[in-house]
Structure formats: structure tokens, C-alpha cells
């Protein structure tokens, strides 16, 4: 069965520094996708970055990069130059194709607080 | 605003009452998902529609829950005889499959959610 594990319930980072949020996953499928979402206090899930299982290079989106280590089944999110607005919950998620569905399974999340 | 919308944003109800939530997806998206998120947890999949067909339901979706998507447009999620354990954020997401991409890529766009409180 597919599973996502986020072992850091909460993290602090100083403004302008980089931070790494951990995510490990478990699946027997060869074709899958990994996502990171940001959820501010307003509740909306905001897509940050995607990594496909066959991608050889790590994904990057602006200040976000995904450190994909397939053999270790890890997909850590790196946020560079943290900003106060980065304070939020962050969820790692995985999808795979089952019939026509690409449902997401999520980890339990990491709450990031950026200190001024 | 052409994003996913959900109504109402907040709902407070007494135990035993029925509630219905509505989700309006992005117009060209033919796939629609419902998730439930309890406090301090990540969202959990409830059900999936492709056009008007409900193709997958989670075991979390008990007999008191029903979802519809008439004509493949908006969707409704109804909870009958609500219980305090139903208190959660109910999230809707819509998507359109991407082709020619690596892995399993389908970017789901989430609505703002409906927060249900059962007293």
C-alpha cells in the first residue's frame, strides 16, 4: 500500500535562511508522482512543486526545489531564502494511476514558522 | 475568479442534522475529487468523479455520506445524521489529466474548503 511519512511536526527557520522539510514514501508502483502543497491558515491547498518517478533531475520552482532520492524513497522539499509569508503547513503527497483516478495521499504535514 | 469554489465556507450544525456542501470545479476539468481533513492531519481521499460517473469511493465514505455530480458539472456532498466525528474541513479538487509527462501527473486544483462543525 502507498504511504507518505513526514516526521517533522514543526520546524523553525530564520528569515532568509534555507530549510529542508522531510518526506519519505512507500509504493510498489513504478510510475508515480510526488507533490508538495502549502496550506496557509486560510485553509486552501496551494501547489508548490511536482516530481515524476521517471524524472532524472530534481524539480525546481523558484525558491522551491525537491531533493528526490529514488533509491531511498525520499522527496524532501528545500525552501531557499525563507520569507515570513512561508509560515504555513506543508504537505507531501503522492499520486499514482489506478484505473482513471489519480487520487492523492498526503502525509501528516509539517508546520513551518519563519522567524524575523 | 475561475478557480474551484465551495459553498458554504463554514457550516455549524447540530448532531443528527443533514448537511449538503457544493463544489463548483474549474469549467473545463472533467475530474473531481472530494477529500476530508481533520485537525492536525493531511487530507484523506473520499471519492472521485470522472464527468458524472462516481468511479471510486473510499471506505471512509460511510452509508451516511453520498456524493453526486449531475451532468458532470458541480458536485454535492451530503452527510445524513451528522455525528461529532464528522467535524472536519471538506476539500474539493478538480483536474484535467496531463499527457506526455513523467510519472503520474495530474495537477489537482483545490477549493477553499467547507469547514463543518457538528455540535
PDB file of C-alpha atoms in Angstrom:
ATOM      1  CA  UNK A   1       0.000   0.000   0.000  1.00  0.00           C
ATOM      2  CA  UNK A   2       1.093   3.532  -0.712  1.00  0.00           C
ATOM      3  CA  UNK A   3       2.168   5.656   2.230  1.00  0.00           C
ATOM      4  CA  UNK A   4       3.661   9.095   2.875  1.00  0.00           C
ATOM      5  CA  UNK A   5       5.603   9.859   6.045  1.00  0.00           C
ATOM      6  CA  UNK A   6       6.505  13.306   7.323  1.00  0.00           C
ATOM      7  CA  UNK A   7       8.418  13.022  10.593  1.00  0.00           C
ATOM      8  CA  UNK A   8       8.740  16.706  11.457  1.00  0.00           C
ATOM      9  CA  UNK A   9       5.565  18.035  13.092  1.00  0.00           C
ATOM     10  CA  UNK A  10       7.055  21.524  13.388  1.00  0.00           C
ATOM     11  CA  UNK A  11      10.071  23.435  12.169  1.00  0.00           C
ATOM     12  CA  UNK A  12      11.526  26.877  12.821  1.00  0.00           C
ATOM     13  CA  UNK A  13      13.721  28.774  10.378  1.00  0.00           C
ATOM     14  CA  UNK A  14      15.241  32.212  10.463  1.00  0.00           C
ATOM     15  CA  UNK A  15      14.111  34.612   7.761  1.00  0.00           C
ATOM     16  CA  UNK A  16      16.369  34.499   4.656  1.00  0.00           C
ATOM     17  CA  UNK A  17      17.802  31.095   5.572  1.00  0.00           C
ATOM     18  CA  UNK A  18      17.137  27.807   3.772  1.00  0.00           C
ATOM     19  CA  UNK A  19      15.100  24.979   5.281  1.00  0.00           C
ATOM     20  CA  UNK A  20      14.538  21.331   4.353  1.00  0.00           C
ATOM     21  CA  UNK A  21      11.261  19.555   5.016  1.00  0.00           C
ATOM     22  CA  UNK A  22      11.495  15.770   5.031  1.00  0.00           C
ATOM     23  CA  UNK A  23       9.245  13.328   3.217  1.00  0.00           C
ATOM     24  CA  UNK A  24       9.577   9.605   2.667  1.00  0.00           C
ATOM     25  CA  UNK A  25       7.193   7.467   0.689  1.00  0.00           C
ATOM     26  CA  UNK A  26       6.388   3.841   0.095  1.00  0.00           C
ATOM     27  CA  UNK A  27       4.954   2.335  -3.059  1.00  0.00           C
ATOM     28  CA  UNK A  28       5.382  -0.714  -5.241  1.00  0.00           C
ATOM     29  CA  UNK A  29       4.303   1.164  -8.374  1.00  0.00           C
ATOM     30  CA  UNK A  30       6.954   2.194 -10.866  1.00  0.00           C
ATOM     31  CA  UNK A  31       5.011   5.186 -12.186  1.00  0.00           C
ATOM     32  CA  UNK A  32       4.037   7.729  -9.585  1.00  0.00           C
ATOM     33  CA  UNK A  33       4.204  11.419  -8.848  1.00  0.00           C
ATOM     34  CA  UNK A  34       5.227  13.348  -5.773  1.00  0.00           C
ATOM     35  CA  UNK A  35       3.840  16.735  -4.817  1.00  0.00           C
ATOM     36  CA  UNK A  36       4.329  19.358  -2.182  1.00  0.00           C
ATOM     37  CA  UNK A  37       1.437  21.580  -1.159  1.00  0.00           C
ATOM     38  CA  UNK A  38       1.364  24.621   1.111  1.00  0.00           C
ATOM     39  CA  UNK A  39      -1.641  25.247   3.320  1.00  0.00           C
ATOM     40  CA  UNK A  40      -1.788  28.675   4.983  1.00  0.00           C
ATOM     41  CA  UNK A  41      -4.168  29.369   7.842  1.00  0.00           C
ATOM     42  CA  UNK A  42      -6.884  30.250   5.320  1.00  0.00           C
ATOM     43  CA  UNK A  43      -7.107  26.541   4.501  1.00  0.00           C
ATOM     44  CA  UNK A  44      -6.570  26.471   0.746  1.00  0.00           C
ATOM     45  CA  UNK A  45      -4.100  23.902  -0.604  1.00  0.00           C
ATOM     46  CA  UNK A  46      -1.541  25.605  -2.833  1.00  0.00           C
ATOM     47  CA  UNK A  47       0.504  23.522  -5.282  1.00  0.00           C
ATOM     48  CA  UNK A  48       4.236  24.130  -4.951  1.00  0.00           C
ATOM     49  CA  UNK A  49       6.201  21.538  -6.904  1.00  0.00           C
ATOM     50  CA  UNK A  50       5.953  18.173  -8.688  1.00  0.00           C
ATOM     51  CA  UNK A  51       8.441  15.343  -9.258  1.00  0.00           C
ATOM     52  CA  UNK A  52       7.728  12.419 -11.540  1.00  0.00           C
ATOM     53  CA  UNK A  53       9.099   8.994 -10.733  1.00  0.00           C
ATOM     54  CA  UNK A  54      10.985   8.859 -14.037  1.00  0.00           C
ATOM     55  CA  UNK A  55      12.431  12.360 -13.780  1.00  0.00           C
ATOM     56  CA  UNK A  56      16.200  12.161 -13.604  1.00  0.00           C
ATOM     57  CA  UNK A  57      16.672  15.730 -12.466  1.00  0.00           C
ATOM     58  CA  UNK A  58      15.363  17.270  -9.292  1.00  0.00           C
ATOM     59  CA  UNK A  59      12.411  19.597  -9.796  1.00  0.00           C
ATOM     60  CA  UNK A  60      12.762  23.305  -9.105  1.00  0.00           C
ATOM     61  CA  UNK A  61      10.143  26.062  -8.960  1.00  0.00           C
ATOM     62  CA  UNK A  62      11.556  29.436  -7.986  1.00  0.00           C
ATOM     63  CA  UNK A  63      12.657  29.228  -4.343  1.00  0.00           C
ATOM     64  CA  UNK A  64      11.388  25.645  -4.056  1.00  0.00           C
ATOM     65  CA  UNK A  65      13.385  22.586  -5.018  1.00  0.00           C
ATOM     66  CA  UNK A  66      12.702  18.924  -4.471  1.00  0.00           C
ATOM     67  CA  UNK A  67      15.567  16.662  -3.429  1.00  0.00           C
ATOM     68  CA  UNK A  68      14.466  13.378  -5.000  1.00  0.00           C
ATOM     69  CA  UNK A  69      16.365  10.267  -3.917  1.00  0.00           C
ATOM     70  CA  UNK A  70      14.524   7.387  -5.543  1.00  0.00           C
ATOM     71  CA  UNK A  71      16.548   4.544  -4.020  1.00  0.00           C
ATOM     72  CA  UNK A  72      15.910   5.922  -0.548  1.00  0.00           C
ATOM     73  CA  UNK A  73      12.290   6.764  -1.414  1.00  0.00           C
ATOM     74  CA  UNK A  74      12.644  10.295  -0.174  1.00  0.00           C
ATOM     75  CA  UNK A  75      11.363  13.569  -1.642  1.00  0.00           C
ATOM     76  CA  UNK A  76      12.475  16.403   0.583  1.00  0.00           C
ATOM     77  CA  UNK A  77      11.382  19.982  -0.053  1.00  0.00           C
ATOM     78  CA  UNK A  78      14.021  22.692   0.141  1.00  0.00           C
ATOM     79  CA  UNK A  79      12.902  26.292   0.543  1.00  0.00           C
ATOM     80  CA  UNK A  80      15.671  28.795  -0.047  1.00  0.00           C
ATOM     81  CA  UNK A  81      15.754  32.360   1.322  1.00  0.00           C
ATOM     82  CA  UNK A  82      12.773  31.861   3.645  1.00  0.00           C
ATOM     83  CA  UNK A  83      10.227  34.657   3.889  1.00  0.00           C
ATOM     84  CA  UNK A  84       7.731  35.452   6.624  1.00  0.00           C
ATOM     85  CA  UNK A  85       4.933  34.507   4.224  1.00  0.00           C
ATOM     86  CA  UNK A  86       6.307  30.972   4.050  1.00  0.00           C
ATOM     87  CA  UNK A  87       4.905  30.276   7.530  1.00  0.00           C
ATOM     88  CA  UNK A  88       2.261  27.603   6.902  1.00  0.00           C
ATOM     89  CA  UNK A  89       1.575  23.881   6.929  1.00  0.00           C
ATOM     90  CA  UNK A  90       3.387  21.907   4.240  1.00  0.00           C
ATOM     91  CA  UNK A  91       2.130  18.581   2.948  1.00  0.00           C
ATOM     92  CA  UNK A  92       3.938  15.988   0.907  1.00  0.00           C
ATOM     93  CA  UNK A  93       1.638  13.927  -1.302  1.00  0.00           C
ATOM     94  CA  UNK A  94       1.823  11.098  -3.795  1.00  0.00           C
ATOM     95  CA  UNK A  95      -0.310  10.025  -6.703  1.00  0.00           C
ATOM     96  CA  UNK A  96      -0.344   7.032  -8.987  1.00  0.00           C
ATOM     97  CA  UNK A  97      -2.730   5.870 -11.639  1.00  0.00           C
ATOM     98  CA  UNK A  98      -5.416   3.431 -10.577  1.00  0.00           C
ATOM     99  CA  UNK A  99      -7.874   2.915 -13.419  1.00  0.00           C
ATOM    100  CA  UNK A 100      -8.578   6.538 -14.319  1.00  0.00           C
ATOM    101  CA  UNK A 101      -8.097   8.009 -10.861  1.00  0.00           C
ATOM    102  CA  UNK A 102      -5.080   9.958  -9.714  1.00  0.00           C
ATOM    103  CA  UNK A 103      -6.148  10.390  -6.133  1.00  0.00           C
ATOM    104  CA  UNK A 104      -3.633  11.932  -3.765  1.00  0.00           C
ATOM    105  CA  UNK A 105      -2.476  10.521  -0.477  1.00  0.00           C
ATOM    106  CA  UNK A 106      -0.962  13.003   1.941  1.00  0.00           C
ATOM    107  CA  UNK A 107       1.437  12.930   4.830  1.00  0.00           C
ATOM    108  CA  UNK A 108       0.549  14.400   8.189  1.00  0.00           C
ATOM    109  CA  UNK A 109       2.262  17.672   7.395  1.00  0.00           C
ATOM    110  CA  UNK A 110       4.971  19.918   8.813  1.00  0.00           C
ATOM    111  CA  UNK A 111       4.184  23.299  10.324  1.00  0.00           C
ATOM    112  CA  UNK A 112       6.866  25.796   9.346  1.00  0.00           C
ATOM    113  CA  UNK A 113       7.337  29.005  11.280  1.00  0.00           C
ATOM    114  CA  UNK A 114       9.660  31.659   9.872  1.00  0.00           C
ATOM    115  CA  UNK A 115      11.226  33.910  12.497  1.00  0.00           C
ATOM    116  CA  UNK A 116      12.016  37.554  11.654  1.00  0.00           C
TER     117      UNK A 116
ATOM    118  CA  UNK B   1     -12.451  34.170 -10.422  1.00  0.00           C
ATOM    119  CA  UNK B   2     -12.174  30.950 -12.411  1.00  0.00           C
ATOM    120  CA  UNK B   3     -10.828  28.711  -9.638  1.00  0.00           C
ATOM    121  CA  UNK B   4     -12.613  25.972  -7.705  1.00  0.00           C
ATOM    122  CA  UNK B   5     -15.312  27.330  -5.433  1.00  0.00           C
ATOM    123  CA  UNK B   6     -17.016  25.693  -2.480  1.00  0.00           C
ATOM    124  CA  UNK B   7     -20.109  26.679  -0.559  1.00  0.00           C
ATOM    125  CA  UNK B   8     -20.711  27.238   2.211  1.00  0.00           C
ATOM    126  CA  UNK B   9     -17.298  28.083   3.615  1.00  0.00           C
ATOM    127  CA  UNK B  10     -18.407  27.319   7.152  1.00  0.00           C
ATOM    128  CA  UNK B  11     -21.271  25.213   8.464  1.00  0.00           C
ATOM    129  CA  UNK B  12     -22.282  24.669  12.065  1.00  0.00           C
ATOM    130  CA  UNK B  13     -24.918  22.033  12.641  1.00  0.00           C
ATOM    131  CA  UNK B  14     -26.362  20.021  15.454  1.00  0.00           C
ATOM    132  CA  UNK B  15     -25.756  16.318  15.728  1.00  0.00           C
ATOM    133  CA  UNK B  16     -28.327  14.350  13.790  1.00  0.00           C
ATOM    134  CA  UNK B  17     -28.999  17.022  11.173  1.00  0.00           C
ATOM    135  CA  UNK B  18     -28.310  16.601   7.464  1.00  0.00           C
ATOM    136  CA  UNK B  19     -25.893  18.899   5.648  1.00  0.00           C
ATOM    137  CA  UNK B  20     -25.036  19.406   1.986  1.00  0.00           C
ATOM    138  CA  UNK B  21     -21.941  21.003   0.523  1.00  0.00           C
ATOM    139  CA  UNK B  22     -21.437  22.196  -3.027  1.00  0.00           C
ATOM    140  CA  UNK B  23     -18.315  22.288  -5.178  1.00  0.00           C
ATOM    141  CA  UNK B  24     -18.025  24.123  -8.486  1.00  0.00           C
ATOM    142  CA  UNK B  25     -14.910  22.928 -10.345  1.00  0.00           C
ATOM    143  CA  UNK B  26     -12.927  24.731 -12.982  1.00  0.00           C
ATOM    144  CA  UNK B  27     -15.191  24.580 -16.009  1.00  0.00           C
ATOM    145  CA  UNK B  28     -13.014  22.550 -18.376  1.00  0.00           C
ATOM    146  CA  UNK B  29     -11.995  19.991 -15.730  1.00  0.00           C
ATOM    147  CA  UNK B  30     -13.726  16.648 -16.101  1.00  0.00           C
ATOM    148  CA  UNK B  31     -12.340  15.093 -12.928  1.00  0.00           C
ATOM    149  CA  UNK B  32     -13.440  15.968  -9.432  1.00  0.00           C
ATOM    150  CA  UNK B  33     -12.233  14.726  -6.048  1.00  0.00           C
ATOM    151  CA  UNK B  34     -13.528  15.136  -2.505  1.00  0.00           C
ATOM    152  CA  UNK B  35     -11.185  14.960   0.474  1.00  0.00           C
ATOM    153  CA  UNK B  36     -11.685  15.281   4.209  1.00  0.00           C
ATOM    154  CA  UNK B  37      -9.157  16.904   6.508  1.00  0.00           C
ATOM    155  CA  UNK B  38      -9.385  16.623  10.272  1.00  0.00           C
ATOM    156  CA  UNK B  39      -7.465  18.909  12.609  1.00  0.00           C
ATOM    157  CA  UNK B  40      -3.730  18.362  12.503  1.00  0.00           C
ATOM    158  CA  UNK B  41      -3.855  15.799   9.702  1.00  0.00           C
ATOM    159  CA  UNK B  42      -3.379  15.740   5.970  1.00  0.00           C
ATOM    160  CA  UNK B  43      -6.384  15.461   3.656  1.00  0.00           C
ATOM    161  CA  UNK B  44      -7.833  11.983   3.084  1.00  0.00           C
ATOM    162  CA  UNK B  45      -9.453  10.876  -0.145  1.00  0.00           C
ATOM    163  CA  UNK B  46     -13.218  10.358  -0.056  1.00  0.00           C
ATOM    164  CA  UNK B  47     -14.456   9.957  -3.610  1.00  0.00           C
ATOM    165  CA  UNK B  48     -13.701  10.608  -7.285  1.00  0.00           C
ATOM    166  CA  UNK B  49     -15.825  11.543 -10.298  1.00  0.00           C
ATOM    167  CA  UNK B  50     -14.963  11.479 -13.951  1.00  0.00           C
ATOM    168  CA  UNK B  51     -17.634  13.578 -15.631  1.00  0.00           C
ATOM    169  CA  UNK B  52     -20.879  12.442 -13.959  1.00  0.00           C
ATOM    170  CA  UNK B  53     -19.682   8.949 -13.059  1.00  0.00           C
ATOM    171  CA  UNK B  54     -18.586   8.239  -9.498  1.00  0.00           C
ATOM    172  CA  UNK B  55     -15.716   5.826 -10.118  1.00  0.00           C
ATOM    173  CA  UNK B  56     -14.111   5.405  -6.734  1.00  0.00           C
ATOM    174  CA  UNK B  57     -15.221   5.669  -3.120  1.00  0.00           C
ATOM    175  CA  UNK B  58     -13.083   5.392  -0.024  1.00  0.00           C
ATOM    176  CA  UNK B  59     -14.006   3.167   2.883  1.00  0.00           C
ATOM    177  CA  UNK B  60     -14.180   6.448   4.817  1.00  0.00           C
ATOM    178  CA  UNK B  61     -17.369   7.216   2.917  1.00  0.00           C
ATOM    179  CA  UNK B  62     -19.911   5.547   5.153  1.00  0.00           C
ATOM    180  CA  UNK B  63     -23.554   4.958   4.258  1.00  0.00           C
ATOM    181  CA  UNK B  64     -24.390   8.366   5.718  1.00  0.00           C
ATOM    182  CA  UNK B  65     -22.336  10.071   3.021  1.00  0.00           C
ATOM    183  CA  UNK B  66     -23.453  10.492  -0.555  1.00  0.00           C
ATOM    184  CA  UNK B  67     -21.940  12.451  -3.395  1.00  0.00           C
ATOM    185  CA  UNK B  68     -23.300  13.369  -6.785  1.00  0.00           C
ATOM    186  CA  UNK B  69     -22.146  15.184  -9.862  1.00  0.00           C
ATOM    187  CA  UNK B  70     -25.144  15.635 -12.120  1.00  0.00           C
ATOM    188  CA  UNK B  71     -24.291  16.470 -15.731  1.00  0.00           C
ATOM    189  CA  UNK B  72     -20.614  16.372 -14.904  1.00  0.00           C
ATOM    190  CA  UNK B  73     -20.529  19.949 -13.663  1.00  0.00           C
ATOM    191  CA  UNK B  74     -20.865  20.910  -9.996  1.00  0.00           C
ATOM    192  CA  UNK B  75     -20.827  18.288  -7.262  1.00  0.00           C
ATOM    193  CA  UNK B  76     -22.610  17.939  -3.951  1.00  0.00           C
ATOM    194  CA  UNK B  77     -21.594  16.029  -0.849  1.00  0.00           C
ATOM    195  CA  UNK B  78     -24.350  15.221   1.608  1.00  0.00           C
ATOM    196  CA  UNK B  79     -23.921  13.918   5.127  1.00  0.00           C
ATOM    197  CA  UNK B  80     -27.001  12.495   6.782  1.00  0.00           C
ATOM    198  CA  UNK B  81     -27.499  12.233  10.545  1.00  0.00           C
ATOM    199  CA  UNK B  82     -24.273  14.089  11.292  1.00  0.00           C
ATOM    200  CA  UNK B  83     -22.051  12.960  14.141  1.00  0.00           C
ATOM    201  CA  UNK B  84     -19.427  14.914  16.060  1.00  0.00           C
ATOM    202  CA  UNK B  85     -16.750  12.833  14.343  1.00  0.00           C
ATOM    203  CA  UNK B  86     -17.822  14.352  11.032  1.00  0.00           C
ATOM    204  CA  UNK B  87     -16.388  17.709  12.112  1.00  0.00           C
ATOM    205  CA  UNK B  88     -13.652  18.444   9.591  1.00  0.00           C
ATOM    206  CA  UNK B  89     -12.666  20.506   6.585  1.00  0.00           C
ATOM    207  CA  UNK B  90     -14.139  19.099   3.369  1.00  0.00           C
ATOM    208  CA  UNK B  91     -11.994  19.892   0.351  1.00  0.00           C
ATOM    209  CA  UNK B  92     -12.907  19.619  -3.288  1.00  0.00           C
ATOM    210  CA  UNK B  93     -10.366  19.468  -6.101  1.00  0.00           C
ATOM    211  CA  UNK B  94     -10.731  19.368  -9.858  1.00  0.00           C
ATOM    212  CA  UNK B  95      -8.271  18.373 -12.539  1.00  0.00           C
ATOM    213  CA  UNK B  96      -7.610  17.645 -16.172  1.00  0.00           C
ATOM    214  CA  UNK B  97      -5.069  14.942 -16.985  1.00  0.00           C
ATOM    215  CA  UNK B  98      -1.743  15.969 -18.459  1.00  0.00           C
ATOM    216  CA  UNK B  99      -0.193  13.860 -21.197  1.00  0.00           C
ATOM    217  CA  UNK B 100       3.386  13.275 -22.148  1.00  0.00           C
ATOM    218  CA  UNK B 101       4.742  13.863 -18.693  1.00  0.00           C
ATOM    219  CA  UNK B 102       6.866  11.755 -16.438  1.00  0.00           C
ATOM    220  CA  UNK B 103       5.372   9.599 -13.733  1.00  0.00           C
ATOM    221  CA  UNK B 104       1.759  10.115 -12.766  1.00  0.00           C
ATOM    222  CA  UNK B 105       0.998  13.788 -13.225  1.00  0.00           C
ATOM    223  CA  UNK B 106      -2.366  15.316 -12.685  1.00  0.00           C
ATOM    224  CA  UNK B 107      -2.345  18.674 -11.010  1.00  0.00           C
ATOM    225  CA  UNK B 108      -5.355  18.995  -8.794  1.00  0.00           C
ATOM    226  CA  UNK B 109      -6.668  22.475  -8.069  1.00  0.00           C
ATOM    227  CA  UNK B 110      -8.199  22.753  -4.646  1.00  0.00           C
ATOM    228  CA  UNK B 111     -11.075  24.883  -3.487  1.00  0.00           C
ATOM    229  CA  UNK B 112     -11.023  26.814  -0.208  1.00  0.00           C
ATOM    230  CA  UNK B 113     -12.900  24.054   1.603  1.00  0.00           C
ATOM    231  CA  UNK B 114     -16.017  23.859   3.752  1.00  0.00           C
ATOM    232  CA  UNK B 115     -15.369  23.709   7.463  1.00  0.00           C
ATOM    233  CA  UNK B 116     -18.034  21.630   9.216  1.00  0.00           C
ATOM    234  CA  UNK B 117     -18.588  21.802  12.953  1.00  0.00           C
ATOM    235  CA  UNK B 118     -21.056  19.372  14.500  1.00  0.00           C
ATOM    236  CA  UNK B 119     -22.181  20.350  17.988  1.00  0.00           C
TER     237      UNK B 119
END
